[in-house]
Structure formats: C-alpha cells, structure tokens
Amino acid sequence: EVLAPRSARTHRAHLLVRSAAAQTAGQRYDDALARLDEAAATLPEAPGEDAINLAMPTAEEVRFALAAERLTALYWLGRADDMGALAQSIEATLDRAKPTDRCRIYSMLLGMQNRRDRYTPTAAARTYATALLDASIEFGDLEAIGEAHFMMGFQHLHAQEFDEAQPHLERAG
C-alpha cells in the first residue's frame, strides 16, 4: 500500500521551519522569525487536513518544531516577553510534543528565565530545569541528559544549594 503524502501545506511549513533553523544557525534571527511567521500561516488549521504518512511530520509536530525554533530566535534577540507569551500559548499542549522538541523548548525557556531574572534563583527556572531533565531522560540522548543535569546543577548553585548541585554536576560529566 502506498501512503499518501502529508498535505502540501504541512510539507511547505516543515520546509520553512527547516529554512528558519538554518537562518538561526547563521545568526539571522529576524529573517528566521519571518520564515517562522510564514510557516505558521501555511499550516493547516484542522488536524484532519493531514493525510497519514508516518515518514512526514504532522502539522502538530511542525507546530512544536516551529515553536522551538521561534524561541531560539527570540532568545538571541533578547525578547523575553515574546518568549513568555509563546510559552503560555503552547504550555497546555507540550505534553504531546516529542521529547526532542520538549528538550529544545524547555532549554530555551530556562535560558529566558535565567536571563530575564539575571540568574537569580526562581521557582519558574527550577520548574523549567526539572522539565528539561525529565524530557532529556525520556529522549534518551546522553548528551542531552548531561546538559540537563548541568542546567539543574546550575540552578542549585545559584540558589547556594551546593549539596544538591554536586550530584547533578557530576552526572553532567
């Protein structure tokens, strides 16, 4: 049986998100945000507009990748308020994101929180660090797990919780 491709709109949005990722890597953050706006406008509104093809991402998967990429660009542009608004808009559905996307999203949100609060320990930063660690363990990538343990240890260090920081920093390797 030949599987139908995902909708052309989802495929185009997926390509635009990948293009934005390249622009973010090249430090062209405003250009990346423009591509991400175009990708968001391209995505189908209804989940049923996608045909079933497991080889291509769904519209929802593209939306999470888009959010992760947008958070990255906004972080480097220093737009913490925009990051916070985006976080609020996706927070209720983050449990449906792939662990890789959750890792990127929580990493960026933790970075935003630390930057905005000038590395003063906050409950929100601790929550993001915990979510990052949980997502990285679910993802199973040793590098992601090490980075998440480092970030958790970092949170404990800033709170002067040295005994709690040590095991995380040791696991970070």
mmCIF file of C-alpha atoms in Angstrom:
data_model
loop_
_atom_site.group_PDB
_atom_site.id
_atom_site.type_symbol
_atom_site.label_atom_id
_atom_site.label_comp_id
_atom_site.label_asym_id
_atom_site.label_seq_id
_atom_site.Cartn_x
_atom_site.Cartn_y
_atom_site.Cartn_z
ATOM 1 C CA GLU A 1 0.000 0.000 0.000
ATOM 2 C CA VAL A 2 1.346 3.423 -0.932
ATOM 3 C CA LEU A 3 0.861 6.055 1.717
ATOM 4 C CA ALA A 4 -0.383 9.454 0.660
ATOM 5 C CA PRO A 5 1.960 12.329 1.407
ATOM 6 C CA ARG A 6 1.117 14.795 4.137
ATOM 7 C CA SER A 7 -0.765 17.807 2.916
ATOM 8 C CA ALA A 8 1.225 20.164 0.754
ATOM 9 C CA ARG A 9 0.642 22.894 3.334
ATOM 10 C CA THR A 10 2.175 20.848 6.159
ATOM 11 C CA HIS A 11 5.109 19.878 3.952
ATOM 12 C CA ARG A 12 5.731 23.521 2.973
ATOM 13 C CA ALA A 13 5.537 24.635 6.621
ATOM 14 C CA HIS A 14 8.013 21.891 7.570
ATOM 15 C CA LEU A 15 10.460 23.143 4.918
ATOM 16 C CA LEU A 16 10.030 26.740 6.102
ATOM 17 C CA VAL A 17 10.832 25.713 9.690
ATOM 18 C CA ARG A 18 13.976 23.945 8.454
ATOM 19 C CA SER A 19 14.917 27.062 6.493
ATOM 20 C CA ALA A 20 14.409 29.179 9.615
ATOM 21 C CA ALA A 21 16.670 26.807 11.555
ATOM 22 C CA ALA A 22 19.432 27.449 9.024
ATOM 23 C CA GLN A 23 18.917 31.193 9.357
ATOM 24 C CA THR A 24 19.035 30.941 13.156
ATOM 25 C CA ALA A 25 22.289 28.985 12.899
ATOM 26 C CA GLY A 26 23.608 31.792 10.702
ATOM 27 C CA GLN A 27 22.569 34.362 13.330
ATOM 28 C CA ARG A 28 19.929 35.863 11.005
ATOM 29 C CA TYR A 29 17.242 35.884 13.685
ATOM 30 C CA ASP A 30 14.865 38.441 12.176
ATOM 31 C CA ASP A 31 14.902 36.521 8.882
ATOM 32 C CA ALA A 32 14.247 33.304 10.811
ATOM 33 C CA LEU A 33 11.237 34.869 12.546
ATOM 34 C CA ALA A 34 9.834 35.977 9.169
ATOM 35 C CA ARG A 35 10.145 32.408 7.846
ATOM 36 C CA LEU A 36 8.505 31.069 11.002
ATOM 37 C CA ASP A 37 5.601 33.503 10.601
ATOM 38 C CA GLU A 38 5.177 32.238 7.041
ATOM 39 C CA ALA A 39 5.324 28.625 8.246
ATOM 40 C CA ALA A 40 2.673 29.273 10.913
ATOM 41 C CA ALA A 41 0.378 30.852 8.334
ATOM 42 C CA THR A 42 0.921 27.902 5.983
ATOM 43 C CA LEU A 43 -0.002 25.125 8.412
ATOM 44 C CA PRO A 44 -3.457 23.600 8.067
ATOM 45 C CA GLU A 45 -5.902 24.642 10.757
ATOM 46 C CA ALA A 46 -7.594 21.301 11.338
ATOM 47 C CA PRO A 47 -5.657 18.174 12.344
ATOM 48 C CA GLY A 48 -7.660 16.104 9.861
ATOM 49 C CA GLU A 49 -6.232 18.007 6.916
ATOM 50 C CA ASP A 50 -3.119 15.828 7.072
ATOM 51 C CA ALA A 51 -3.063 12.543 5.208
ATOM 52 C CA ILE A 52 -1.489 9.592 7.005
ATOM 53 C CA ASN A 53 2.184 9.149 6.161
ATOM 54 C CA LEU A 54 4.439 8.270 9.048
ATOM 55 C CA ALA A 55 7.521 9.409 7.163
ATOM 56 C CA MET A 56 6.455 13.066 7.296
ATOM 57 C CA PRO A 57 5.771 15.174 10.363
ATOM 58 C CA THR A 58 2.206 16.024 11.275
ATOM 59 C CA ALA A 59 1.016 19.611 11.432
ATOM 60 C CA GLU A 60 1.201 19.421 15.240
ATOM 61 C CA GLU A 61 4.817 18.189 15.113
ATOM 62 C CA VAL A 62 5.664 21.050 12.762
ATOM 63 C CA ARG A 63 3.972 23.487 15.179
ATOM 64 C CA PHE A 64 6.201 22.280 18.042
ATOM 65 C CA ALA A 65 9.334 22.470 15.878
ATOM 66 C CA LEU A 66 8.237 25.952 14.830
ATOM 67 C CA ALA A 67 7.798 26.967 18.486
ATOM 68 C CA ALA A 68 11.244 25.615 19.408
ATOM 69 C CA GLU A 69 12.871 27.479 16.539
ATOM 70 C CA ARG A 70 10.954 30.694 17.315
ATOM 71 C CA LEU A 71 12.056 30.503 20.969
ATOM 72 C CA THR A 72 15.670 30.149 19.849
ATOM 73 C CA ALA A 73 15.490 33.226 17.614
ATOM 74 C CA LEU A 74 13.643 35.259 20.257
ATOM 75 C CA TYR A 75 16.202 34.233 22.885
ATOM 76 C CA TRP A 76 19.109 35.514 20.816
ATOM 77 C CA LEU A 77 17.220 38.719 20.063
ATOM 78 C CA GLY A 78 16.685 39.224 23.828
ATOM 79 C CA ARG A 79 12.887 39.254 23.500
ATOM 80 C CA ALA A 80 11.987 37.551 26.787
ATOM 81 C CA ASP A 81 8.437 38.935 26.882
ATOM 82 C CA ASP A 82 7.676 37.428 23.465
ATOM 83 C CA MET A 83 9.189 34.140 24.641
ATOM 84 C CA GLY A 84 6.968 34.199 27.708
ATOM 85 C CA ALA A 85 3.861 34.814 25.602
ATOM 86 C CA LEU A 86 4.780 31.945 23.279
ATOM 87 C CA ALA A 87 5.417 29.664 26.255
ATOM 88 C CA GLN A 88 1.961 30.429 27.637
ATOM 89 C CA SER A 89 0.351 29.682 24.280
ATOM 90 C CA ILE A 90 1.910 26.197 23.976
ATOM 91 C CA GLU A 91 2.225 25.161 27.620
ATOM 92 C CA ALA A 92 -1.054 23.235 27.752
ATOM 93 C CA THR A 93 -0.094 21.045 24.786
ATOM 94 C CA LEU A 94 3.627 20.489 25.449
ATOM 95 C CA ASP A 95 2.996 17.004 26.799
ATOM 96 C CA ARG A 96 2.126 15.967 23.215
ATOM 97 C CA ALA A 97 5.438 17.211 21.802
ATOM 98 C CA LYS A 98 8.251 14.801 21.016
ATOM 99 C CA PRO A 99 10.931 14.652 23.738
ATOM 100 C CA THR A 100 13.444 16.273 21.375
ATOM 101 C CA ASP A 101 11.174 19.285 20.870
ATOM 102 C CA ARG A 102 10.396 19.485 24.593
ATOM 103 C CA CYS A 103 14.148 19.483 25.327
ATOM 104 C CA ARG A 104 14.716 22.418 22.970
ATOM 105 C CA ILE A 105 11.671 24.305 24.226
ATOM 106 C CA TYR A 106 12.467 23.862 27.924
ATOM 107 C CA SER A 107 16.129 24.677 27.353
ATOM 108 C CA MET A 108 15.202 27.965 25.691
ATOM 109 C CA LEU A 109 12.611 28.801 28.356
ATOM 110 C CA LEU A 110 15.133 28.088 31.100
ATOM 111 C CA GLY A 111 17.636 30.322 29.336
ATOM 112 C CA MET A 112 14.995 33.049 29.045
ATOM 113 C CA GLN A 113 14.118 32.765 32.723
ATOM 114 C CA ASN A 114 17.764 32.923 33.801
ATOM 115 C CA ARG A 115 18.487 35.853 31.509
ATOM 116 C CA ARG A 116 15.374 37.812 32.486
ATOM 117 C CA ASP A 117 15.955 37.305 36.229
ATOM 118 C CA ARG A 118 19.730 37.801 35.972
ATOM 119 C CA TYR A 119 20.401 34.275 37.188
ATOM 120 C CA THR A 120 18.544 34.828 40.443
ATOM 121 C CA PRO A 121 17.007 31.507 41.532
ATOM 122 C CA THR A 122 13.266 31.372 40.844
ATOM 123 C CA ALA A 123 10.584 28.719 41.065
ATOM 124 C CA ALA A 124 9.920 29.099 37.336
ATOM 125 C CA ALA A 125 13.571 28.446 36.449
ATOM 126 C CA ARG A 126 13.589 25.371 38.697
ATOM 127 C CA THR A 127 10.375 24.137 37.035
ATOM 128 C CA TYR A 128 11.892 24.526 33.553
ATOM 129 C CA ALA A 129 15.121 22.815 34.652
ATOM 130 C CA THR A 130 13.140 19.876 36.050
ATOM 131 C CA ALA A 131 11.032 19.636 32.882
ATOM 132 C CA LEU A 132 14.213 19.773 30.775
ATOM 133 C CA LEU A 133 15.786 16.955 32.768
ATOM 134 C CA ASP A 134 12.626 14.829 32.525
ATOM 135 C CA ALA A 135 12.345 15.399 28.759
ATOM 136 C CA SER A 136 16.029 14.624 28.179
ATOM 137 C CA ILE A 137 15.761 11.358 30.120
ATOM 138 C CA GLU A 138 12.693 10.423 28.060
ATOM 139 C CA PHE A 139 14.601 11.371 24.885
ATOM 140 C CA GLY A 140 17.444 9.099 25.999
ATOM 141 C CA ASP A 141 20.283 11.021 24.374
ATOM 142 C CA LEU A 142 23.320 11.007 26.685
ATOM 143 C CA GLU A 143 24.478 14.454 25.597
ATOM 144 C CA ALA A 144 21.016 15.939 26.233
ATOM 145 C CA ILE A 145 20.849 14.221 29.623
ATOM 146 C CA GLY A 146 24.295 15.565 30.558
ATOM 147 C CA GLU A 147 23.345 19.106 29.531
ATOM 148 C CA ALA A 148 20.092 18.863 31.500
ATOM 149 C CA HIS A 149 21.941 17.670 34.613
ATOM 150 C CA PHE A 150 24.351 20.582 34.191
ATOM 151 C CA MET A 151 21.457 23.044 33.988
ATOM 152 C CA MET A 152 19.810 21.517 37.063
ATOM 153 C CA GLY A 153 23.117 21.711 38.951
ATOM 154 C CA PHE A 154 23.497 25.294 37.759
ATOM 155 C CA GLN A 155 20.095 26.146 39.275
ATOM 156 C CA HIS A 156 21.138 24.622 42.592
ATOM 157 C CA LEU A 157 24.467 26.503 42.545
ATOM 158 C CA HIS A 158 22.733 29.844 42.061
ATOM 159 C CA ALA A 159 20.462 29.002 44.982
ATOM 160 C CA GLN A 160 23.593 28.136 47.013
ATOM 161 C CA GLU A 161 22.336 24.561 47.396
ATOM 162 C CA PHE A 162 25.757 23.038 46.977
ATOM 163 C CA ASP A 163 24.933 19.540 48.221
ATOM 164 C CA GLU A 164 22.032 19.314 45.740
ATOM 165 C CA ALA A 165 24.145 20.721 42.905
ATOM 166 C CA GLN A 166 27.023 18.266 43.240
ATOM 167 C CA PRO A 167 25.332 15.052 42.018
ATOM 168 C CA HIS A 168 23.857 16.833 39.001
ATOM 169 C CA LEU A 169 27.176 18.415 38.051
ATOM 170 C CA GLU A 170 28.951 15.065 38.487
ATOM 171 C CA ARG A 171 26.417 13.395 36.187
ATOM 172 C CA ALA A 172 26.892 16.177 33.643
ATOM 173 C CA GLY A 173 30.432 14.875 33.161
#
